[in-house]
mmCIF file with all atom_site columns, C-alpha atoms in Angstrom:
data_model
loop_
_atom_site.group_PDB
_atom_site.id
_atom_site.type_symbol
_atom_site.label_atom_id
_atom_site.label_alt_id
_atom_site.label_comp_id
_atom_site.label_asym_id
_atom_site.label_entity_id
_atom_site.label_seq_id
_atom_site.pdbx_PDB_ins_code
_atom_site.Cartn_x
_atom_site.Cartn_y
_atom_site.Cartn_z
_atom_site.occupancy
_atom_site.B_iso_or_equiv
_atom_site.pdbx_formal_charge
_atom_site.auth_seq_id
_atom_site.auth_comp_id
_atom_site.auth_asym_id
_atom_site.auth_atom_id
_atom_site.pdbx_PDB_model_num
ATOM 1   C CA . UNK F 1 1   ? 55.429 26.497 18.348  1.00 75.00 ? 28  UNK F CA 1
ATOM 2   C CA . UNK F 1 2   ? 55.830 22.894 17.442  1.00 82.00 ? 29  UNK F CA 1
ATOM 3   C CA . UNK F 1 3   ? 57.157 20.229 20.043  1.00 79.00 ? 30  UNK F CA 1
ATOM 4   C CA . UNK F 1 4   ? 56.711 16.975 21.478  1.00 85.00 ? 31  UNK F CA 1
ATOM 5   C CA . UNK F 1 5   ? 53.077 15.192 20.334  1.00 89.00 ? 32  UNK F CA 1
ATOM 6   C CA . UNK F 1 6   ? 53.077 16.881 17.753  1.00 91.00 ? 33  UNK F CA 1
ATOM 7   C CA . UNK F 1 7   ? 52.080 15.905 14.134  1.00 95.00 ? 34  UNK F CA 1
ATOM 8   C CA . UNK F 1 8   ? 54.010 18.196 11.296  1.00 96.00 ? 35  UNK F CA 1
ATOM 9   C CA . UNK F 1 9   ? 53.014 18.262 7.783   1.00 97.00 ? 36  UNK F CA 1
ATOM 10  C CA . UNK F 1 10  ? 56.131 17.849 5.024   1.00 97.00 ? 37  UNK F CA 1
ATOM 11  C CA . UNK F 1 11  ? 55.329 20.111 2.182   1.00 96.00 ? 38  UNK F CA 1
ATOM 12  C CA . UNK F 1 12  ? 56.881 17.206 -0.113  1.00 93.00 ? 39  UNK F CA 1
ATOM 13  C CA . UNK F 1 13  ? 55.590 14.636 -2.475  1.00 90.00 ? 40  UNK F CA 1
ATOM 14  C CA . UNK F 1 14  ? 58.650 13.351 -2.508  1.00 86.00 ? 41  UNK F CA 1
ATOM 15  C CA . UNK F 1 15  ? 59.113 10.312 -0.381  1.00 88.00 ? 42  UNK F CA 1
ATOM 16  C CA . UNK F 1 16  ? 62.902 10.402 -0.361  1.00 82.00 ? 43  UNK F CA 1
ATOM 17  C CA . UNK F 1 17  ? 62.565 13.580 1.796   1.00 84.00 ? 44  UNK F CA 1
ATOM 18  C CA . UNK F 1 18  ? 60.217 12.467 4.012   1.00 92.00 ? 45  UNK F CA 1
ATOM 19  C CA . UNK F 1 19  ? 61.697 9.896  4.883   1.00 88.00 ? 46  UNK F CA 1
ATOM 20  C CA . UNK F 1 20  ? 65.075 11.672 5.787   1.00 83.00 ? 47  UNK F CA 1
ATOM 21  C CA . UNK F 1 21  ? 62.678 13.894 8.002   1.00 91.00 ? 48  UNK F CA 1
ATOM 22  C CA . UNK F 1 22  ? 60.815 11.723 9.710   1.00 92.00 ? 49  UNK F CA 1
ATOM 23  C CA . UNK F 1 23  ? 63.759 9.726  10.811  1.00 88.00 ? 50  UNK F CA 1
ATOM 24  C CA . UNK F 1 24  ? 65.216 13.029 12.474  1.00 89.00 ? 51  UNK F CA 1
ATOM 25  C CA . UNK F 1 25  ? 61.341 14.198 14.234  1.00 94.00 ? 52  UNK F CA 1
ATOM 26  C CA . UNK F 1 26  ? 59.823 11.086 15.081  1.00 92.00 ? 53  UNK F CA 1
ATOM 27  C CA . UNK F 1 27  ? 63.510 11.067 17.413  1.00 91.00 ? 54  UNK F CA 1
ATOM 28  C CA . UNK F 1 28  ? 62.304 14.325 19.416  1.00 92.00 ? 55  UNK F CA 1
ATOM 29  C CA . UNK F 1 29  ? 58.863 12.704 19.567  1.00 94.00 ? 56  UNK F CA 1
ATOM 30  C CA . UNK F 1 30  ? 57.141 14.815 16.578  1.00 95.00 ? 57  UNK F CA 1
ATOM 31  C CA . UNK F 1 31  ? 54.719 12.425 14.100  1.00 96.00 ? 58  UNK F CA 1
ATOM 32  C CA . UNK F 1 32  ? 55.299 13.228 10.482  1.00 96.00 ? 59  UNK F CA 1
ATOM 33  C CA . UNK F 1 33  ? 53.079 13.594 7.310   1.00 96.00 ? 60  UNK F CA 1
ATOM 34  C CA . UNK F 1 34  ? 53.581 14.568 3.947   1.00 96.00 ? 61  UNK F CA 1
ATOM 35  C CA . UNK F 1 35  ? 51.396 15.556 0.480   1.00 95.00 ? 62  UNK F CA 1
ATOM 36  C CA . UNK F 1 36  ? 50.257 11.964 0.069   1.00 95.00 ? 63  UNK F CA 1
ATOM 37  C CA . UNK F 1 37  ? 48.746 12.074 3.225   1.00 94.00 ? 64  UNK F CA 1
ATOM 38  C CA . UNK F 1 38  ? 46.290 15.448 2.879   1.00 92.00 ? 65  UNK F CA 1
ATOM 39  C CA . UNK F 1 39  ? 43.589 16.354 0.368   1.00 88.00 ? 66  UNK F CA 1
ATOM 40  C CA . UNK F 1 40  ? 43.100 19.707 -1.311  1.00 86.00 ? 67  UNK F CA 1
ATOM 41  C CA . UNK F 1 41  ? 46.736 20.629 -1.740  1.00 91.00 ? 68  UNK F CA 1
ATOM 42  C CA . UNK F 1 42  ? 47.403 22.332 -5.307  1.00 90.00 ? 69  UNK F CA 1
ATOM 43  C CA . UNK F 1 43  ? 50.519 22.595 -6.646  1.00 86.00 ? 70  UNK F CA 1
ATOM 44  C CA . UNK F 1 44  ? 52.213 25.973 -5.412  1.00 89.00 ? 71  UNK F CA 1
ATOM 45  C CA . UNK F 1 45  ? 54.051 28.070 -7.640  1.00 87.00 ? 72  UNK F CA 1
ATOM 46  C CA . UNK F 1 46  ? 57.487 28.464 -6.662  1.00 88.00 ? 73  UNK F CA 1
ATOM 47  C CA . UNK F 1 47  ? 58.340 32.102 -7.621  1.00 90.00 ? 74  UNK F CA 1
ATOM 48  C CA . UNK F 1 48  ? 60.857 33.463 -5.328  1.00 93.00 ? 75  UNK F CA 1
ATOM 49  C CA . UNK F 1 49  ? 64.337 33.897 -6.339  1.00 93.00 ? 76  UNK F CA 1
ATOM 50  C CA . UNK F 1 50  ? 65.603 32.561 -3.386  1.00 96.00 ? 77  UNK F CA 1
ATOM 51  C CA . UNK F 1 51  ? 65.845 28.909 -2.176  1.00 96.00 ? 78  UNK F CA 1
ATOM 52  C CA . UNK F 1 52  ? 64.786 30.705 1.153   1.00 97.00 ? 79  UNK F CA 1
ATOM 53  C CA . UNK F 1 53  ? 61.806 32.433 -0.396  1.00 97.00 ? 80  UNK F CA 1
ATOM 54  C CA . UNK F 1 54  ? 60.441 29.324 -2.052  1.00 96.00 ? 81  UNK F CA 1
ATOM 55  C CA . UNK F 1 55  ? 60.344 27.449 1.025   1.00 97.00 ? 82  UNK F CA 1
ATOM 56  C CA . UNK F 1 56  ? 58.714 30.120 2.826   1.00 97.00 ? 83  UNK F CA 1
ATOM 57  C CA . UNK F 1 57  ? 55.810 30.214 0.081   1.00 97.00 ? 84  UNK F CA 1
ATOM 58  C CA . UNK F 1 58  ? 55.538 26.684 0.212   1.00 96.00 ? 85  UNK F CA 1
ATOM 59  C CA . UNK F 1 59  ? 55.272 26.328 3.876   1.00 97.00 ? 86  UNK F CA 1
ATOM 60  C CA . UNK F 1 60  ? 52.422 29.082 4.002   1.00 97.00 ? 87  UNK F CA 1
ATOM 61  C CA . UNK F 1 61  ? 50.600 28.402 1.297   1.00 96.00 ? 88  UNK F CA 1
ATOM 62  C CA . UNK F 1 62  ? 50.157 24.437 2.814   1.00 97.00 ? 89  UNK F CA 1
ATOM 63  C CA . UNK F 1 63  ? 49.543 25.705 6.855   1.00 96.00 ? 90  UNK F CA 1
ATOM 64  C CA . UNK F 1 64  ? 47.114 28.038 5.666   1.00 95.00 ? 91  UNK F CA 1
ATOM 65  C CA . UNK F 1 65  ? 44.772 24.986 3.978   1.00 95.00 ? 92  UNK F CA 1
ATOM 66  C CA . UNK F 1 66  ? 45.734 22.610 6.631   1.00 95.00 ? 93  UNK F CA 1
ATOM 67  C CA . UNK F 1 67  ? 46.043 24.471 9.433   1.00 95.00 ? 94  UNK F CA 1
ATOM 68  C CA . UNK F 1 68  ? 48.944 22.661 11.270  1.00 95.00 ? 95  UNK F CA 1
ATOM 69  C CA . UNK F 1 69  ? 52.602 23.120 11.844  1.00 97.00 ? 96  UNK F CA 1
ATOM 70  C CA . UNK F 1 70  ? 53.977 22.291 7.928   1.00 98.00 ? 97  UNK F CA 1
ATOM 71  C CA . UNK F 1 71  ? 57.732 22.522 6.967   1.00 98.00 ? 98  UNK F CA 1
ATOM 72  C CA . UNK F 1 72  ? 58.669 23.084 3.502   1.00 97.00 ? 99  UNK F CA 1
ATOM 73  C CA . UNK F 1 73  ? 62.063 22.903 2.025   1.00 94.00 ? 100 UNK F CA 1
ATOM 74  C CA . UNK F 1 74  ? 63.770 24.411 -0.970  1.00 94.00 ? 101 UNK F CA 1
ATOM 75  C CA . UNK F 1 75  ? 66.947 22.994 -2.373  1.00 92.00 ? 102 UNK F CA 1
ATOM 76  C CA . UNK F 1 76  ? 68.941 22.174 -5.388  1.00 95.00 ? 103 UNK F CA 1
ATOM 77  C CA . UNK F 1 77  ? 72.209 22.120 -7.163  1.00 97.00 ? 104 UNK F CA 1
ATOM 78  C CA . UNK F 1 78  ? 74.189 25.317 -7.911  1.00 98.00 ? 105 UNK F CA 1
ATOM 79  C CA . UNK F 1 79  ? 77.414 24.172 -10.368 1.00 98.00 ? 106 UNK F CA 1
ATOM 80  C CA . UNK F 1 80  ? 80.283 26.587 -10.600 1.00 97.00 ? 107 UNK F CA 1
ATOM 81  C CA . UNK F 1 81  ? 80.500 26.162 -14.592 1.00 97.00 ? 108 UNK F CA 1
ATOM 82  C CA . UNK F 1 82  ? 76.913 26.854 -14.975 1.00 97.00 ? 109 UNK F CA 1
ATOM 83  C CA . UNK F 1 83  ? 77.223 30.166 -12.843 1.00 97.00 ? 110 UNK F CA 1
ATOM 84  C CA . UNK F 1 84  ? 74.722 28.584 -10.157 1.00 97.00 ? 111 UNK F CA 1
ATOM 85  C CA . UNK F 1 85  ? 72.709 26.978 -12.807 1.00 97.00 ? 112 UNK F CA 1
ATOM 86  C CA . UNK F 1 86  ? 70.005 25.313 -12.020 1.00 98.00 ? 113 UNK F CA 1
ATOM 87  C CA . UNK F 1 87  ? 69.687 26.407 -8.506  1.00 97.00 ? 114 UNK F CA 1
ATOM 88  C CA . UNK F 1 88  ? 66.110 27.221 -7.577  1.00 96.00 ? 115 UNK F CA 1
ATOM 89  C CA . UNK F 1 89  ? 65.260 25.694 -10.834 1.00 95.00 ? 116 UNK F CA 1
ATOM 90  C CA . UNK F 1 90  ? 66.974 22.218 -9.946  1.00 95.00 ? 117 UNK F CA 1
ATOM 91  C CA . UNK F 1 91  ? 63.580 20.270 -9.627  1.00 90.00 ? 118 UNK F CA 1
ATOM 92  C CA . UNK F 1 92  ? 62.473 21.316 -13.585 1.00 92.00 ? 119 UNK F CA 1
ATOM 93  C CA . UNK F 1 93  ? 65.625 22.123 -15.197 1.00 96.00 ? 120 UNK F CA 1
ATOM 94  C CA . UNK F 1 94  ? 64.292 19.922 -18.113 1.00 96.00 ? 121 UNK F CA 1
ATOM 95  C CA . UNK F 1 95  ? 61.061 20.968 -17.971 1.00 93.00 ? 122 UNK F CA 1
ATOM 96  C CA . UNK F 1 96  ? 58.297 21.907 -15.651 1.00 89.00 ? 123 UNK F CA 1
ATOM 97  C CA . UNK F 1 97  ? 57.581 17.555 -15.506 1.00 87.00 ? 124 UNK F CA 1
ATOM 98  C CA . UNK F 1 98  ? 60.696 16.785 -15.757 1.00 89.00 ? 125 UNK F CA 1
ATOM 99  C CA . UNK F 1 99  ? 61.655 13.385 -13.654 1.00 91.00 ? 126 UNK F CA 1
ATOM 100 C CA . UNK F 1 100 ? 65.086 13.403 -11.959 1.00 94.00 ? 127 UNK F CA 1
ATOM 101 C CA . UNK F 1 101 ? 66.544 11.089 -14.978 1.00 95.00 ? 128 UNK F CA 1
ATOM 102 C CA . UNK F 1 102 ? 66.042 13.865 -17.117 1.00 97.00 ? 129 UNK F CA 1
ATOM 103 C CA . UNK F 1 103 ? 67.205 16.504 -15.194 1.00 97.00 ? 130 UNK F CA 1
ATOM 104 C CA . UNK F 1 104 ? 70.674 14.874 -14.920 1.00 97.00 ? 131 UNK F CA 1
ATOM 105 C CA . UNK F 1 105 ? 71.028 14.183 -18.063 1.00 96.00 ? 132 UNK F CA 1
ATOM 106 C CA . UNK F 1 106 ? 70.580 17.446 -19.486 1.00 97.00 ? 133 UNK F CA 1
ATOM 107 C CA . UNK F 1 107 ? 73.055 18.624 -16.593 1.00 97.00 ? 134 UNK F CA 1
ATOM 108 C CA . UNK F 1 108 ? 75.290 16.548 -18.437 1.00 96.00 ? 135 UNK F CA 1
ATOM 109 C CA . UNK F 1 109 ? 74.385 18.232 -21.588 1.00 96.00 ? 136 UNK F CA 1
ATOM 110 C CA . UNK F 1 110 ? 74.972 21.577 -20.625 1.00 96.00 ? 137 UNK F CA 1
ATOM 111 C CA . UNK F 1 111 ? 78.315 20.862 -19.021 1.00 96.00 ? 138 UNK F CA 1
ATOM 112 C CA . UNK F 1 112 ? 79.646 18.953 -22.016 1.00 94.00 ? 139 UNK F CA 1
ATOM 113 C CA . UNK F 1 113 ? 78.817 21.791 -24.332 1.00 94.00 ? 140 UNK F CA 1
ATOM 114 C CA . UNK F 1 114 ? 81.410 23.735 -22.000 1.00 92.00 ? 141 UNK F CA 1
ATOM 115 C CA . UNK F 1 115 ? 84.208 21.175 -22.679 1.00 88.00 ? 142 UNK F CA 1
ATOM 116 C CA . UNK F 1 116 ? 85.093 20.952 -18.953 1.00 83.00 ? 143 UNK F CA 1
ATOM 117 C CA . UNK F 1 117 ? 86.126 18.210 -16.653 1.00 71.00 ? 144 UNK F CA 1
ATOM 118 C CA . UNK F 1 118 ? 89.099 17.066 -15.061 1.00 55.00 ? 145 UNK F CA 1
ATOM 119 C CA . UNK F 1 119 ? 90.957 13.753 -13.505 1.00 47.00 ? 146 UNK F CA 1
ATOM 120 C CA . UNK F 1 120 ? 89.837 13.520 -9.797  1.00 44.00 ? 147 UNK F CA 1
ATOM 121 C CA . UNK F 1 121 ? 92.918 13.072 -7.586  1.00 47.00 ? 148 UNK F CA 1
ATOM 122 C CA . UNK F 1 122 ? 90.177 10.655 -5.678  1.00 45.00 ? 149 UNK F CA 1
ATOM 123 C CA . UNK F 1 123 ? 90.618 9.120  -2.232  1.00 43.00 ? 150 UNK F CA 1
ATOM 124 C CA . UNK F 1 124 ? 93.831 7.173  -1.113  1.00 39.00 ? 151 UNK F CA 1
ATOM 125 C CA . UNK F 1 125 ? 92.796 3.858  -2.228  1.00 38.00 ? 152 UNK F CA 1
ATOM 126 C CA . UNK F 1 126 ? 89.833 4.609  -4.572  1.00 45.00 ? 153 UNK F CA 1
ATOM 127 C CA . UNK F 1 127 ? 90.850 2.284  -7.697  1.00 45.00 ? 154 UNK F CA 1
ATOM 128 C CA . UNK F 1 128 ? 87.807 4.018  -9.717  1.00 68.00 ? 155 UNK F CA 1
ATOM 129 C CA . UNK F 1 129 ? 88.387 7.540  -9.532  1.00 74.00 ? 156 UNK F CA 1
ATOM 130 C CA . UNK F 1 130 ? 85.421 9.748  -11.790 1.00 87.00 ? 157 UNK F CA 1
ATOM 131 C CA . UNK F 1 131 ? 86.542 12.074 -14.072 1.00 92.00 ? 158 UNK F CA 1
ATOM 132 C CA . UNK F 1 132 ? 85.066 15.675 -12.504 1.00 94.00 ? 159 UNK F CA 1
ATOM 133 C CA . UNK F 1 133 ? 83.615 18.248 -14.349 1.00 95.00 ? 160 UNK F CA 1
ATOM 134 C CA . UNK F 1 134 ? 83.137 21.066 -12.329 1.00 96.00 ? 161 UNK F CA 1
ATOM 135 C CA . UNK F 1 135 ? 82.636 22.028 -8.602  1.00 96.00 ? 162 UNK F CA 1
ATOM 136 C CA . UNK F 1 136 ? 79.325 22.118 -7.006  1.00 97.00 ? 163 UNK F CA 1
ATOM 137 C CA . UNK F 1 137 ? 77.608 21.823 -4.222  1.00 97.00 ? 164 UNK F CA 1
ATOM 138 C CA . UNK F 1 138 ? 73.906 21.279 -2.821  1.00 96.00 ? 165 UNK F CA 1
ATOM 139 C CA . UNK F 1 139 ? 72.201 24.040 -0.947  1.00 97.00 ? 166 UNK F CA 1
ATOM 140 C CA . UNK F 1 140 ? 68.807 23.290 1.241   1.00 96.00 ? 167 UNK F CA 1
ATOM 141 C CA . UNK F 1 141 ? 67.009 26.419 2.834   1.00 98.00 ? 168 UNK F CA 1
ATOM 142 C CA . UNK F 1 142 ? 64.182 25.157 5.317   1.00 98.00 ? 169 UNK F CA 1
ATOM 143 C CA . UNK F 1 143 ? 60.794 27.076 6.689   1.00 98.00 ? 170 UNK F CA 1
ATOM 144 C CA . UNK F 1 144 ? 58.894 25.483 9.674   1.00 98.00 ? 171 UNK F CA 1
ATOM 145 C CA . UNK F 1 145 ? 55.454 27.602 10.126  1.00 97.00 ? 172 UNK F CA 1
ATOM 146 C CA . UNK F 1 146 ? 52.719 27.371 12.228  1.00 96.00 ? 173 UNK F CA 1
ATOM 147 C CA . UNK F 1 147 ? 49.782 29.016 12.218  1.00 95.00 ? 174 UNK F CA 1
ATOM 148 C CA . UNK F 1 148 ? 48.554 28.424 15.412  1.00 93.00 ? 175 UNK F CA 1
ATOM 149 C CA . UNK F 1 149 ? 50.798 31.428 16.608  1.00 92.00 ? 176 UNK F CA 1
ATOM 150 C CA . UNK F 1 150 ? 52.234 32.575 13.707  1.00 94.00 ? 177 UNK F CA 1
ATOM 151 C CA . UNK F 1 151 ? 55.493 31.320 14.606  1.00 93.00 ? 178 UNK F CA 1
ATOM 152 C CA . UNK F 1 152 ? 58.608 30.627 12.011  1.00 96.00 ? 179 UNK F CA 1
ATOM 153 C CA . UNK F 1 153 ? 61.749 29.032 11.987  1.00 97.00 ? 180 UNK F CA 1
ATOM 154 C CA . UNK F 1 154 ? 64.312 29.188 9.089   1.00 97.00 ? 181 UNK F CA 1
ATOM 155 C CA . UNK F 1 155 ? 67.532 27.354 8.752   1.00 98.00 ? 182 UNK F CA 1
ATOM 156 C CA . UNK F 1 156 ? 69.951 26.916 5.769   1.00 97.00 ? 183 UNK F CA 1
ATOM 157 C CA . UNK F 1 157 ? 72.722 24.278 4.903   1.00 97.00 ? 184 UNK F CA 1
ATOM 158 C CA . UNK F 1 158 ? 75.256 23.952 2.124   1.00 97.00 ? 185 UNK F CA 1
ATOM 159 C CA . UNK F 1 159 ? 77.485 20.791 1.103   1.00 95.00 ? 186 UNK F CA 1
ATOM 160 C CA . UNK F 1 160 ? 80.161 20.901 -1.809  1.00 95.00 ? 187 UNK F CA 1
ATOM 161 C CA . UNK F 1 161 ? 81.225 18.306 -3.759  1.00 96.00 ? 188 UNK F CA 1
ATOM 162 C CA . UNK F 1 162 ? 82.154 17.588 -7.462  1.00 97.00 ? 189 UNK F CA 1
ATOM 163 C CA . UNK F 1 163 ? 79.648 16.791 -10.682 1.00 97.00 ? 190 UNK F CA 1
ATOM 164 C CA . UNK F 1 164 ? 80.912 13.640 -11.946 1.00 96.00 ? 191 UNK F CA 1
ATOM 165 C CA . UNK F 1 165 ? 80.491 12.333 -15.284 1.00 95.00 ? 192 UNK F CA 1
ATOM 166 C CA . UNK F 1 166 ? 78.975 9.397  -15.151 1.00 94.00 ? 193 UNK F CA 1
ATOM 167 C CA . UNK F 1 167 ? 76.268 8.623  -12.710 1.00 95.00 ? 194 UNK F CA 1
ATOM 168 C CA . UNK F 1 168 ? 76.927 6.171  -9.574  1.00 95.00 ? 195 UNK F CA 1
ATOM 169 C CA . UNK F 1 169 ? 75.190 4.347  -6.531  1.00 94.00 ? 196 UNK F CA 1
ATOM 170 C CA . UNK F 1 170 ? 71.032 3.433  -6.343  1.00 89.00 ? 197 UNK F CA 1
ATOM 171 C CA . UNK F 1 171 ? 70.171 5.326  -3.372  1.00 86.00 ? 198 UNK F CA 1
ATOM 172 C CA . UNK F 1 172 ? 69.066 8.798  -3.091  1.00 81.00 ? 199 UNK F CA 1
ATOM 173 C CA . UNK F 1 173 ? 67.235 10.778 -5.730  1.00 87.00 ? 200 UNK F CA 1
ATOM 174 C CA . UNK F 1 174 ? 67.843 13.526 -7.634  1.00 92.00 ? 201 UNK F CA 1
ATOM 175 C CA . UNK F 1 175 ? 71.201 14.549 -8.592  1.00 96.00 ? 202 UNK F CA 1
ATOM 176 C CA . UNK F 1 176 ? 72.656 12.299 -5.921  1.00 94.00 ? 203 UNK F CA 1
ATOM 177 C CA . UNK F 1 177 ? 73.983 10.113 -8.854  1.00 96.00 ? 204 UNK F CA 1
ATOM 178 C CA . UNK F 1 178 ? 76.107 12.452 -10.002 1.00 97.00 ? 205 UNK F CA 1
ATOM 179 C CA . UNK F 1 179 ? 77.728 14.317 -7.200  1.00 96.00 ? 206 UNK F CA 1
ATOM 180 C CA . UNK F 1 180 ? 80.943 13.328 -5.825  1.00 96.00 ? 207 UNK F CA 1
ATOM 181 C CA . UNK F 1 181 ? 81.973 13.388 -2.368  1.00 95.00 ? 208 UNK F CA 1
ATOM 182 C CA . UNK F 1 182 ? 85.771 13.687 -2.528  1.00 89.00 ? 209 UNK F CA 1
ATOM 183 C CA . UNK F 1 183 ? 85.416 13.007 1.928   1.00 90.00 ? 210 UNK F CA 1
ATOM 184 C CA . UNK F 1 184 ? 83.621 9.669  0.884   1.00 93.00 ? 211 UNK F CA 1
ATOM 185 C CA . UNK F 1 185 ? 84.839 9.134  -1.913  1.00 93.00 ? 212 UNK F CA 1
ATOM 186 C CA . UNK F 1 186 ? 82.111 8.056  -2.778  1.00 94.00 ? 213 UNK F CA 1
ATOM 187 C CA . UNK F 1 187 ? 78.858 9.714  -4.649  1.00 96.00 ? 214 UNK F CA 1
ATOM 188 C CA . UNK F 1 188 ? 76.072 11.134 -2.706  1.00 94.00 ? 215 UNK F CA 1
ATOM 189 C CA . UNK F 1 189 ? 73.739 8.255  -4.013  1.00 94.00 ? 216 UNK F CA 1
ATOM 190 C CA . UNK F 1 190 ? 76.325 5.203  -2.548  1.00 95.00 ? 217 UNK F CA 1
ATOM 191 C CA . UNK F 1 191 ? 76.033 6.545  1.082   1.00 93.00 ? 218 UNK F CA 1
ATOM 192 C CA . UNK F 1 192 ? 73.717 5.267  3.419   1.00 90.00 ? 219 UNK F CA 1
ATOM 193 C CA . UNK F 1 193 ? 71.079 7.501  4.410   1.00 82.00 ? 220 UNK F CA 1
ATOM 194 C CA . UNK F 1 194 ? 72.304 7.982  8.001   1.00 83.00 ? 221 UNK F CA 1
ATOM 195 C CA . UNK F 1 195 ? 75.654 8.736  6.450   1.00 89.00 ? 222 UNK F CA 1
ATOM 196 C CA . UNK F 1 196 ? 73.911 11.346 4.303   1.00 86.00 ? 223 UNK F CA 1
ATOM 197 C CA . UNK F 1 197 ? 72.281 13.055 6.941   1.00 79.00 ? 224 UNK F CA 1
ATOM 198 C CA . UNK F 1 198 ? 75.435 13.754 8.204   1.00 85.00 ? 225 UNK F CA 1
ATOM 199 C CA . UNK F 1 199 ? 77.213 15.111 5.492   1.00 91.00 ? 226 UNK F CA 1
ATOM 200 C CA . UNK F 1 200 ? 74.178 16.560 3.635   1.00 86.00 ? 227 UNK F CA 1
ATOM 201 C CA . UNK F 1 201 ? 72.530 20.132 3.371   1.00 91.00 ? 228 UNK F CA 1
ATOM 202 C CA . UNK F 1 202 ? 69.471 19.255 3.894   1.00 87.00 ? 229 UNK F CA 1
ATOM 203 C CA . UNK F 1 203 ? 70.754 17.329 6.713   1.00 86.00 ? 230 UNK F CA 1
ATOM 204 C CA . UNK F 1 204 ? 72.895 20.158 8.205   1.00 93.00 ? 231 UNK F CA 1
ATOM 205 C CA . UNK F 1 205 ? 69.612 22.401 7.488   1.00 95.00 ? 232 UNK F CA 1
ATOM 206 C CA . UNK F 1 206 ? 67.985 19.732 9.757   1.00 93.00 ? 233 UNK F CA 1
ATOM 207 C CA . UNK F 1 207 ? 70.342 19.950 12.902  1.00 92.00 ? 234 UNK F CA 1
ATOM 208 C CA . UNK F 1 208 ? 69.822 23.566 12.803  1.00 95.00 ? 235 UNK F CA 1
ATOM 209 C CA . UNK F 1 209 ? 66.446 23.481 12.867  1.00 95.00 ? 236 UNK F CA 1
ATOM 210 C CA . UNK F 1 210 ? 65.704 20.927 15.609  1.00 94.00 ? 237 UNK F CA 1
ATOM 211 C CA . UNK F 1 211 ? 68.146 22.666 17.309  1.00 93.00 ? 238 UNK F CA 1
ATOM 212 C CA . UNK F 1 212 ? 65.807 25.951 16.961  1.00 93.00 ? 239 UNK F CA 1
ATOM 213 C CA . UNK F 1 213 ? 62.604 23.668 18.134  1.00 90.00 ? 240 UNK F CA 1
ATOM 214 C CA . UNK F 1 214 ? 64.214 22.192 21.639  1.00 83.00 ? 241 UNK F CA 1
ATOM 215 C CA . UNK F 1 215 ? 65.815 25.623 22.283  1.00 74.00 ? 242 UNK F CA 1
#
C-alpha cells in the first residue's frame, strides 16, 4: 500500500480539492497529482447510488489506466427539505455541465418553491445573521486503491450546517457559498482553508484515511 515517496494520483479536475489534499499528503511525505497532470483519462460515469460506490468506480477506473496508487472522492450536499436532494447528483444538479453557479442557484430554486426558511438565531455577536432555509449537511465518502497489490482503503465524513439564502464568502467552491456554519458563524466559503479542513467532511474523511495509511 501507499506510504512515504510515494506519488498518488487525485481522481479530480477540480483544483479546489487537490489542493485541500495535497496540503494533508505532501505532510506524511506522499507527492500529489491530479487529472490535469495525466493523459488518456475519459470521463467516468458515475453510476452508483452511493457516494461510497462512486468513489470506488472512480478510483478503479483511473488506477487501472495509470497504474499507480489514485484516490477518488465522492461528495455532495444532501438538504433535509429536498429529502437528500441532490446528493450523489450534487456536481450536475443543473445539468450534466452544469458549473457550480448554476447548481446553487437552482438549489435556491427548488427550495423557494417549498416556501421554507427561517430566522437564524446566529452566533452571539453575529450582527448579520442569514435567514436559513433548511438543514443540511455535506457528506464526502473517499476510496484510496492501488493496484500494485490490490489494496483499498475507504473512509467517510459528514458535516451539518444550514442552506442559507443568500450566498456569502469567495473561497471554496461549490455550494460552500451557501452553507452556514452556525459553530463559525460563518459560511463554509469565509473560512480559511486550514479552518475548513477541520470542520469539513471531506476533511474529517481525510484524517480517517491518513490515519488508515500510517497504521
Amino acid at each position: 500500500m501507499i506510504g512515504k515517496g510515494s506519488t498518488l494520483i487525485i481522481a479530480t479536475r477540480n483544483r479546489g480539492k487537490t489542493k485541500e489534499f495535497r496540503e494533508a499528503f505532501e505532510r506524511i511525505g506522499i507527492a500529489v497529482k491530479d487529472l490535469h497532470d495525466v493523459e488518456g483519462i475519459p470521463d467516468i460515469e458515475e453510476t452508483g447510488v452511493t457516494f461510497a460506490e462512486n468513489a470506488w468506480l472512480k478510483a478503479k477506473a483511473v488506477a487501472d489506466i495509470v497504474g499507480l496508487p489514485v484516490l477518488a472522492d465522492d461528495s455532495g450536499l444532501c438538504v433535509d427539505a429536498l429529502d437528500g436532494a441532490p446528493g450523489v447528483y450534487s456536481a450536475r444538479y443543473a445539468g450534466p455541465s452544469a458549473g457550480d453557479s448554476a447548481n446553487n442557484e437552482k438549489l435556491l430554486r427548488e427550495l423557494a418553491l417549498l416556501g421554507v426558511g427561517e430566522s437564524s438565531k446566529g452566533v452571539a455577536g453575529s450582527s448579520q445573521e442569514p435567514k436559513l432555509l433548511s438543514a443540511a449537511r455535506f457528506v464526502c465518502a473517499l476510496v484510496l486503491y492501488d493496484p500494485a497489490d490490490g489494496g483499498k482503503l475507504e473512509a467517510e465524513g459528514a458535516v451539518e450546517g444550514h442552506i442559507m439564502s443568500e450566498a456569502r464568502g469567495a473561497d471554496g467552491f461549490g455550494y460552500d457559498p451557501l452553507f452556514w456554519v452556525s459553530s463559525h458563524g460563518r459560511s463554509m466559503a469565509e473560512l480559511s482553508l486550514s479552518e475548513k479542513n477541520e470542520i469539513s467532511h471531506r476533511g474529517q474523511a481525510l484524517r480517517r484515511l491518513l490515519a488508515l495509511i500510517v497504521e
